[in-house]
PDB file of C-alpha atoms in Angstrom:
ATOM      1  CA  MET A   9       2.553   2.523 -18.342  1.00  0.00           C
ATOM      2  CA  MET A  10      -0.067   0.245 -16.839  1.00  0.00           C
ATOM      3  CA  LEU A  11       1.751   0.184 -13.506  1.00  0.00           C
ATOM      4  CA  THR A  12       1.633   3.980 -13.306  1.00  0.00           C
ATOM      5  CA  LYS A  13      -2.125   3.963 -13.748  1.00  0.00           C
ATOM      6  CA  PHE A  14      -2.550   1.237 -11.108  1.00  0.00           C
ATOM      7  CA  VAL A  15      -0.405   3.059  -8.563  1.00  0.00           C
ATOM      8  CA  GLY A  16      -2.325   6.226  -9.303  1.00  0.00           C
ATOM      9  CA  VAL A  17       0.365   8.626 -10.406  1.00  0.00           C
ATOM     10  CA  ASP A  18      -1.192   9.232 -13.823  1.00  0.00           C
ATOM     11  CA  VAL A  19      -3.435  12.293 -13.478  1.00  0.00           C
ATOM     12  CA  SER A  20      -3.961  12.928 -17.181  1.00  0.00           C
ATOM     13  CA  ASP A  21      -7.706  12.181 -17.161  1.00  0.00           C
ATOM     14  CA  GLU A  22      -9.111  14.395 -14.416  1.00  0.00           C
ATOM     15  CA  ASN A  23     -12.780  13.782 -15.266  1.00  0.00           C
ATOM     16  CA  GLN A  24     -12.681  10.043 -14.647  1.00  0.00           C
ATOM     17  CA  LYS A  25     -13.783   8.699 -11.257  1.00  0.00           C
ATOM     18  CA  LEU A  26     -11.332   6.743  -9.137  1.00  0.00           C
ATOM     19  CA  SER A  27     -11.564   2.966  -9.268  1.00  0.00           C
ATOM     20  CA  PHE A  28     -12.142   0.907  -6.140  1.00  0.00           C
ATOM     21  CA  LEU A  29      -8.516  -0.251  -6.203  1.00  0.00           C
ATOM     22  CA  GLN A  30      -7.274   3.345  -6.383  1.00  0.00           C
ATOM     23  CA  VAL A  31      -9.449   4.336  -3.412  1.00  0.00           C
ATOM     24  CA  LEU A  32      -8.336   1.228  -1.521  1.00  0.00           C
ATOM     25  CA  GLY A  33      -4.681   2.021  -2.243  1.00  0.00           C
ATOM     26  CA  SER A  34      -5.088   5.588  -1.040  1.00  0.00           C
ATOM     27  CA  VAL A  35      -6.809   4.520   2.173  1.00  0.00           C
ATOM     28  CA  VAL A  36      -4.175   1.857   2.894  1.00  0.00           C
ATOM     29  CA  SER A  37      -1.482   4.479   2.265  1.00  0.00           C
ATOM     30  CA  SER A  38      -3.210   6.804   4.695  1.00  0.00           C
ATOM     31  CA  PHE A  39      -3.220   4.062   7.348  1.00  0.00           C
ATOM     32  CA  PHE A  40       0.583   4.061   7.090  1.00  0.00           C
ATOM     33  CA  GLY A  41       0.810   7.843   6.676  1.00  0.00           C
ATOM     34  CA  VAL A  42       2.684   7.659   3.378  1.00  0.00           C
ATOM     35  CA  GLN A  43       1.383   8.935   0.054  1.00  0.00           C
ATOM     36  CA  LYS A  44       2.793  10.656  -3.016  1.00  0.00           C
ATOM     37  CA  ASN A  45       1.792  14.260  -3.589  1.00  0.00           C
ATOM     38  CA  ALA A  46       0.515  13.435  -7.083  1.00  0.00           C
ATOM     39  CA  THR A  47      -1.745  10.731  -5.663  1.00  0.00           C
ATOM     40  CA  ARG A  48      -3.083  13.085  -3.008  1.00  0.00           C
ATOM     41  CA  GLU A  49      -3.875  15.697  -5.648  1.00  0.00           C
ATOM     42  CA  ARG A  50      -5.583  13.062  -7.797  1.00  0.00           C
ATOM     43  CA  ASP A  51      -7.687  11.947  -4.833  1.00  0.00           C
ATOM     44  CA  PHE A  52      -8.876  15.486  -4.111  1.00  0.00           C
ATOM     45  CA  LYS A  53      -9.651  16.202  -7.777  1.00  0.00           C
ATOM     46  CA  ARG A  54     -11.297  12.933  -8.815  1.00  0.00           C
ATOM     47  CA  GLY A  55     -12.324  11.183  -5.614  1.00  0.00           C
ATOM     48  CA  ARG A  56     -15.566  11.330  -3.682  1.00  0.00           C
ATOM     49  CA  ALA A  57     -15.529  11.671   0.088  1.00  0.00           C
ATOM     50  CA  ARG A  58     -18.142   8.961   0.620  1.00  0.00           C
ATOM     51  CA  ASP A  59     -15.955   6.404  -1.177  1.00  0.00           C
ATOM     52  CA  PHE A  60     -12.975   7.171   1.063  1.00  0.00           C
ATOM     53  CA  ILE A  61     -15.135   7.176   4.205  1.00  0.00           C
ATOM     54  CA  PHE A  62     -16.745   3.838   3.304  1.00  0.00           C
ATOM     55  CA  VAL A  63     -13.426   2.131   2.519  1.00  0.00           C
ATOM     56  CA  GLY A  64     -11.815   3.674   5.612  1.00  0.00           C
ATOM     57  CA  ILE A  65     -14.555   2.355   7.893  1.00  0.00           C
ATOM     58  CA  LEU A  66     -14.436  -1.038   6.184  1.00  0.00           C
ATOM     59  CA  LEU A  67     -10.658  -1.346   6.599  1.00  0.00           C
ATOM     60  CA  THR A  68     -10.875  -0.182  10.213  1.00  0.00           C
ATOM     61  CA  VAL A  69     -13.428  -2.908  10.988  1.00  0.00           C
ATOM     62  CA  VAL A  70     -11.265  -5.508   9.208  1.00  0.00           C
ATOM     63  CA  PHE A  71      -8.220  -4.363  11.196  1.00  0.00           C
ATOM     64  CA  ILE A  72     -10.076  -4.512  14.524  1.00  0.00           C
ATOM     65  CA  LEU A  73     -11.437  -7.984  13.735  1.00  0.00           C
ATOM     66  CA  ALA A  74      -7.953  -9.179  12.749  1.00  0.00           C
ATOM     67  CA  VAL A  75      -6.461  -7.914  16.023  1.00  0.00           C
ATOM     68  CA  TRP A  76      -9.340  -9.482  17.967  1.00  0.00           C
ATOM     69  CA  GLY A  77      -8.794 -12.792  16.149  1.00  0.00           C
ATOM     70  CA  VAL A  78      -5.077 -12.808  16.926  1.00  0.00           C
ATOM     71  CA  VAL A  79      -5.772 -12.036  20.596  1.00  0.00           C
ATOM     72  CA  GLN A  80      -8.338 -14.855  20.762  1.00  0.00           C
ATOM     73  CA  LEU A  81      -5.855 -17.264  19.180  1.00  0.00           C
ATOM     74  CA  VAL A  82      -3.074 -16.295  21.572  1.00  0.00           C
ATOM     75  CA  MET A  83      -5.390 -16.524  24.577  1.00  0.00           C
ATOM     76  CA  SER A  84      -6.638 -19.981  23.584  1.00  0.00           C
ATOM     77  CA  VAL A  85      -3.063 -21.229  23.161  1.00  0.00           C
ATOM     78  CA  ALA A  86      -2.026 -19.658  26.486  1.00  0.00           C
ATOM     79  CA  VAL A  87      -4.920 -21.247  28.395  1.00  0.00           C
ATOM     80  CA  LYS A  88      -4.245 -24.731  26.968  1.00  0.00           C
ATOM     81  CA  GLY A  89      -0.497 -24.557  27.514  1.00  0.00           C
TER      82      GLY A  89
END
């Protein structure tokens, strides 16, 4: 039962706001392009656009910095070797 609430399939309480972990899970799912229909419906009913926009921008910046860091690491190894 607890796992269903964490994953976000439980839509029984439509008046409750989404938690940060639920918003984060939805945004990560959207990065991969995979999401359950029940979760999408929950997001539209209970979520706020500003939360999704904020987390989306945050994850995009983290992704770009991670790619930049990997490139810097590879370049430093390539120059030394």
